CSV table of C-alpha atoms in Angstrom, one decimal:
chain,number,residue,atom,x,y,z
A,1,UNK,CA,-9.5,-12.3,-112.3
A,2,UNK,CA,-6.4,-10.9,-110.7
A,3,UNK,CA,-6.4,-7.9,-108.3
A,4,UNK,CA,-4.8,-5.6,-110.8
A,5,UNK,CA,-7.2,-6.6,-113.6
A,6,UNK,CA,-10.1,-5.9,-111.2
A,7,UNK,CA,-8.6,-2.6,-110.1
A,8,UNK,CA,-8.0,-1.5,-113.7
A,9,UNK,CA,-11.6,-2.3,-114.6
A,10,UNK,CA,-13.0,-0.6,-111.5
A,11,UNK,CA,-11.2,2.6,-112.5
A,12,UNK,CA,-12.4,2.7,-116.1
A,13,UNK,CA,-14.3,5.9,-115.7
A,14,UNK,CA,-11.4,7.7,-114.2
A,15,UNK,CA,-9.1,6.4,-117.0
A,16,UNK,CA,-11.5,7.6,-119.6
A,17,UNK,CA,-11.4,11.0,-118.0
A,18,UNK,CA,-7.6,10.9,-118.1
A,19,UNK,CA,-7.6,10.0,-121.8
A,20,UNK,CA,-9.9,13.0,-122.5
A,21,UNK,CA,-7.9,15.5,-120.6
A,22,UNK,CA,-7.0,18.6,-122.6
A,23,UNK,CA,-3.4,18.3,-121.3
A,24,UNK,CA,-2.9,14.9,-122.8
A,25,UNK,CA,-4.8,15.5,-126.0
A,26,UNK,CA,-2.7,18.6,-126.7
A,27,UNK,CA,0.5,16.9,-125.6
A,28,UNK,CA,-0.2,14.0,-128.0
A,29,UNK,CA,-0.9,16.4,-130.8
A,30,UNK,CA,2.2,18.5,-130.0
A,31,UNK,CA,0.1,21.6,-129.5
A,32,UNK,CA,0.4,21.8,-125.7
A,33,UNK,CA,1.5,25.3,-124.6
A,34,UNK,CA,5.2,25.2,-123.5
A,35,UNK,CA,4.3,27.0,-120.3
A,36,UNK,CA,1.8,24.2,-119.3
A,37,UNK,CA,4.4,21.5,-120.1
A,38,UNK,CA,7.0,23.4,-118.1
A,39,UNK,CA,4.7,23.7,-115.2
A,40,UNK,CA,4.0,19.9,-115.4
A,41,UNK,CA,7.7,19.0,-115.6
A,42,UNK,CA,8.6,21.2,-112.6
A,43,UNK,CA,5.8,19.7,-110.5
A,44,UNK,CA,6.7,16.2,-111.7
A,45,UNK,CA,10.2,16.7,-110.5
A,46,UNK,CA,8.9,17.6,-107.1
A,47,UNK,CA,6.5,14.7,-107.2
A,48,UNK,CA,9.1,12.1,-108.2
A,49,UNK,CA,11.3,13.0,-105.3
A,50,UNK,CA,8.5,12.1,-103.0
A,51,UNK,CA,7.5,9.1,-105.1
A,52,UNK,CA,11.1,7.7,-104.8
A,53,UNK,CA,10.8,8.1,-101.0
A,54,UNK,CA,7.5,6.1,-101.1
A,55,UNK,CA,9.1,3.4,-103.1
A,56,UNK,CA,12.1,3.2,-100.8
A,57,UNK,CA,9.7,2.9,-97.8
A,58,UNK,CA,7.8,0.1,-99.6
A,59,UNK,CA,11.1,-1.7,-100.3
A,60,UNK,CA,12.0,-1.6,-96.6
A,61,UNK,CA,8.6,-3.1,-95.7
A,62,UNK,CA,8.6,-5.9,-98.2
A,63,UNK,CA,9.1,-9.4,-96.6
A,64,UNK,CA,10.2,-10.9,-99.9
A,65,UNK,CA,13.8,-10.0,-100.9
A,66,UNK,CA,12.9,-10.1,-104.6
A,67,UNK,CA,10.1,-7.6,-104.1
A,68,UNK,CA,12.2,-5.4,-102.0
A,69,UNK,CA,14.9,-5.4,-104.7
A,70,UNK,CA,12.3,-4.4,-107.4
A,71,UNK,CA,10.9,-1.5,-105.3
A,72,UNK,CA,14.4,-0.3,-104.3
A,73,UNK,CA,15.6,-0.4,-107.9
A,74,UNK,CA,12.6,1.6,-109.0
A,75,UNK,CA,13.3,4.2,-106.3
A,76,UNK,CA,16.9,4.5,-107.7
A,77,UNK,CA,15.7,4.8,-111.3
A,78,UNK,CA,13.2,7.4,-110.3
A,79,UNK,CA,15.9,9.5,-108.7
A,80,UNK,CA,18.4,9.2,-111.6
A,81,UNK,CA,16.9,8.4,-115.0
A,82,UNK,CA,13.7,10.5,-114.8
A,83,UNK,CA,15.5,13.3,-113.0
A,84,UNK,CA,17.9,13.5,-115.9
A,85,UNK,CA,15.0,13.6,-118.4
A,86,UNK,CA,13.5,16.5,-116.6
A,87,UNK,CA,16.8,18.4,-116.5
A,88,UNK,CA,17.3,17.9,-120.2
A,89,UNK,CA,13.8,18.9,-121.2
A,90,UNK,CA,13.8,22.0,-118.9
A,91,UNK,CA,17.1,23.1,-120.4
A,92,UNK,CA,15.8,22.8,-123.9
A,93,UNK,CA,15.3,25.8,-126.2
A,94,UNK,CA,11.5,25.3,-126.0
A,95,UNK,CA,11.2,25.5,-122.3
A,96,UNK,CA,14.4,27.3,-121.1
A,97,UNK,CA,16.3,26.7,-117.9
A,98,UNK,CA,14.6,25.3,-114.7
A,99,UNK,CA,13.2,27.8,-112.2
A,100,UNK,CA,15.5,28.7,-109.4
A,101,UNK,CA,13.0,27.8,-106.7
A,102,UNK,CA,10.1,25.4,-107.0
A,103,UNK,CA,7.1,25.1,-104.8
A,104,UNK,CA,4.7,22.1,-104.7
A,105,UNK,CA,1.3,22.9,-106.1
A,106,UNK,CA,-1.7,22.0,-103.9
A,107,UNK,CA,-2.3,18.9,-106.0
A,108,UNK,CA,1.3,17.8,-106.2
A,109,UNK,CA,1.7,18.2,-102.4
A,110,UNK,CA,-1.5,16.2,-101.8
A,111,UNK,CA,-0.5,13.4,-104.0
A,112,UNK,CA,3.1,13.1,-102.6
A,113,UNK,CA,1.8,13.4,-99.0
A,114,UNK,CA,-0.7,10.6,-99.6
A,115,UNK,CA,1.8,8.2,-101.1
A,116,UNK,CA,4.5,8.8,-98.5
A,117,UNK,CA,2.1,8.5,-95.6
A,118,UNK,CA,0.6,5.4,-97.1
A,119,UNK,CA,4.0,3.8,-97.6
A,120,UNK,CA,5.0,4.7,-94.1
A,121,UNK,CA,1.8,3.8,-92.2
A,122,UNK,CA,-0.5,1.5,-94.2
A,123,UNK,CA,0.1,-2.2,-94.8
A,124,UNK,CA,2.7,-3.3,-97.4
A,125,UNK,CA,-0.2,-4.6,-99.6
A,126,UNK,CA,-2.1,-1.3,-99.5
A,127,UNK,CA,1.1,0.8,-100.1
A,128,UNK,CA,2.0,-1.4,-103.1
A,129,UNK,CA,-1.5,-0.8,-104.6
A,130,UNK,CA,-1.1,3.0,-104.0
A,131,UNK,CA,2.2,3.3,-105.9
A,132,UNK,CA,1.0,1.2,-108.9
A,133,UNK,CA,-1.1,3.8,-110.8
A,134,UNK,CA,1.9,6.0,-111.4
A,135,UNK,CA,3.5,3.1,-113.3
A,136,UNK,CA,0.5,1.8,-115.1
A,137,UNK,CA,-1.3,5.1,-116.1
A,138,UNK,CA,2.0,6.4,-117.5
A,139,UNK,CA,2.7,3.1,-119.4
A,140,UNK,CA,-0.8,3.2,-120.8
A,141,UNK,CA,-0.5,6.9,-121.8
A,142,UNK,CA,2.9,6.4,-123.4
A,143,UNK,CA,1.5,3.6,-125.6
A,144,UNK,CA,-1.6,5.6,-126.6
A,145,UNK,CA,0.4,8.7,-127.5
A,146,UNK,CA,3.4,7.1,-129.1
A,147,UNK,CA,2.0,6.5,-132.6
A,148,UNK,CA,1.1,10.2,-133.1
A,149,UNK,CA,4.3,11.5,-131.6
A,150,UNK,CA,6.4,9.3,-133.8
A,151,UNK,CA,4.6,10.2,-136.9
A,152,UNK,CA,4.6,14.0,-136.3
A,153,UNK,CA,7.8,15.6,-137.7
A,154,UNK,CA,9.4,17.8,-135.1
A,155,UNK,CA,7.0,16.8,-132.3
A,156,UNK,CA,8.1,18.9,-129.4
A,157,UNK,CA,7.2,16.3,-126.7
A,158,UNK,CA,8.3,13.2,-128.6
A,159,UNK,CA,11.1,12.4,-126.1
A,160,UNK,CA,8.8,12.5,-123.1
A,161,UNK,CA,6.3,10.2,-124.8
A,162,UNK,CA,9.1,7.8,-125.8
A,163,UNK,CA,10.2,7.5,-122.2
A,164,UNK,CA,6.9,5.9,-121.2
A,165,UNK,CA,6.4,3.9,-124.4
A,166,UNK,CA,9.9,2.4,-123.9
A,167,UNK,CA,9.9,-1.4,-123.5
A,168,UNK,CA,12.0,-1.1,-120.3
A,169,UNK,CA,9.3,1.0,-118.7
A,170,UNK,CA,6.6,-1.3,-119.9
A,171,UNK,CA,8.4,-4.2,-118.3
A,172,UNK,CA,8.8,-2.3,-115.0
A,173,UNK,CA,5.1,-1.8,-115.0
A,174,UNK,CA,4.4,-5.4,-115.7
A,175,UNK,CA,6.7,-6.4,-112.8
A,176,UNK,CA,5.0,-3.9,-110.4
A,177,UNK,CA,1.6,-5.3,-111.4
A,178,UNK,CA,2.9,-8.8,-110.7
A,179,UNK,CA,4.1,-7.8,-107.2
A,180,UNK,CA,0.8,-6.2,-106.4
A,181,UNK,CA,-1.1,-9.3,-107.5
A,182,UNK,CA,1.1,-11.5,-105.4
A,183,UNK,CA,0.5,-9.2,-102.4
A,184,UNK,CA,-3.3,-9.4,-102.9
A,185,UNK,CA,-3.2,-13.2,-103.3
A,186,UNK,CA,-1.2,-13.6,-100.1
A,187,UNK,CA,-3.4,-11.3,-98.0
A,188,UNK,CA,-7.0,-11.4,-99.3
A,189,UNK,CA,-8.2,-9.4,-96.3
A,190,UNK,CA,-6.3,-6.4,-97.6
A,191,UNK,CA,-7.9,-6.4,-101.0
A,192,UNK,CA,-10.8,-3.9,-100.2
A,193,UNK,CA,-8.3,-1.3,-98.8
A,194,UNK,CA,-6.0,-2.0,-101.8
A,195,UNK,CA,-8.8,-1.2,-104.2
A,196,UNK,CA,-9.4,2.1,-102.3
A,197,UNK,CA,-5.7,3.0,-102.5
A,198,UNK,CA,-5.5,2.2,-106.2
A,199,UNK,CA,-8.6,4.2,-107.0
A,200,UNK,CA,-7.4,7.3,-105.0
A,201,UNK,CA,-4.0,7.2,-106.6
A,202,UNK,CA,-5.6,7.0,-110.0
A,203,UNK,CA,-7.7,10.0,-109.2
A,204,UNK,CA,-4.6,11.9,-108.2
A,205,UNK,CA,-3.1,11.0,-111.6
A,206,UNK,CA,-6.1,12.6,-113.2
A,207,UNK,CA,-5.9,15.7,-111.0
A,208,UNK,CA,-2.1,16.1,-111.5
A,209,UNK,CA,-2.4,16.5,-115.2
A,210,UNK,CA,-5.6,18.6,-114.9
A,211,UNK,CA,-3.8,21.0,-112.5
A,212,UNK,CA,-0.8,21.1,-114.8
A,213,UNK,CA,-2.9,22.3,-117.7
A,214,UNK,CA,-4.4,25.1,-115.4
A,215,UNK,CA,-0.8,25.8,-114.1
A,216,UNK,CA,-2.2,25.5,-110.6
A,217,UNK,CA,-0.7,27.7,-107.8
A,218,UNK,CA,-1.6,28.5,-104.3
A,219,UNK,CA,-4.3,31.2,-103.9
A,220,UNK,CA,-2.2,32.9,-101.2
A,221,UNK,CA,1.5,32.0,-101.6
A,222,UNK,CA,3.8,32.3,-98.5
A,223,UNK,CA,6.4,35.0,-98.4
């Protein structure tokens, strides 16, 4: 069995918890409170800025030119395509304009800090495993929610769901999985640490959506 298949199976309990989150259940049904979705989008915009940095660091550390090109391309797409999606959604009638000033929530800051630090200081193999759940969990979620979103007239979050059900995103996820499998096969000694990185990033995916539903903030904001 490949590394990614093993890692996916090993995180089954976490993924079940993700599937059962109130945030995703309500998002799929179209009943999620706009305030919760807005909080999520604003935090996701902050997260993706950090994720793009992690991908760029990963690209710089890849020995294989093809792998470097894939990670660098993903960093570029993250900065442009998904940023445009957030801007569009945040400017919609449902959500209104973006906030003038955004502050990372505790969970968002923790996740971003973990990914950037891992991409900068861990081995290439471990860093690749750490960035993979963001691809794969979203691709899986997009497929799961798509049927309901497409069949619900006027679904308020259909565009968001369609982004991650899109064949291009699914293909990007498949390619990222392939690169991680190649890294694991080339360096078997890194596999235990890769599993830990994959599991922790998957846990952060769970916590990110959970914190969005709660509209998490700092207990004692600065200023």
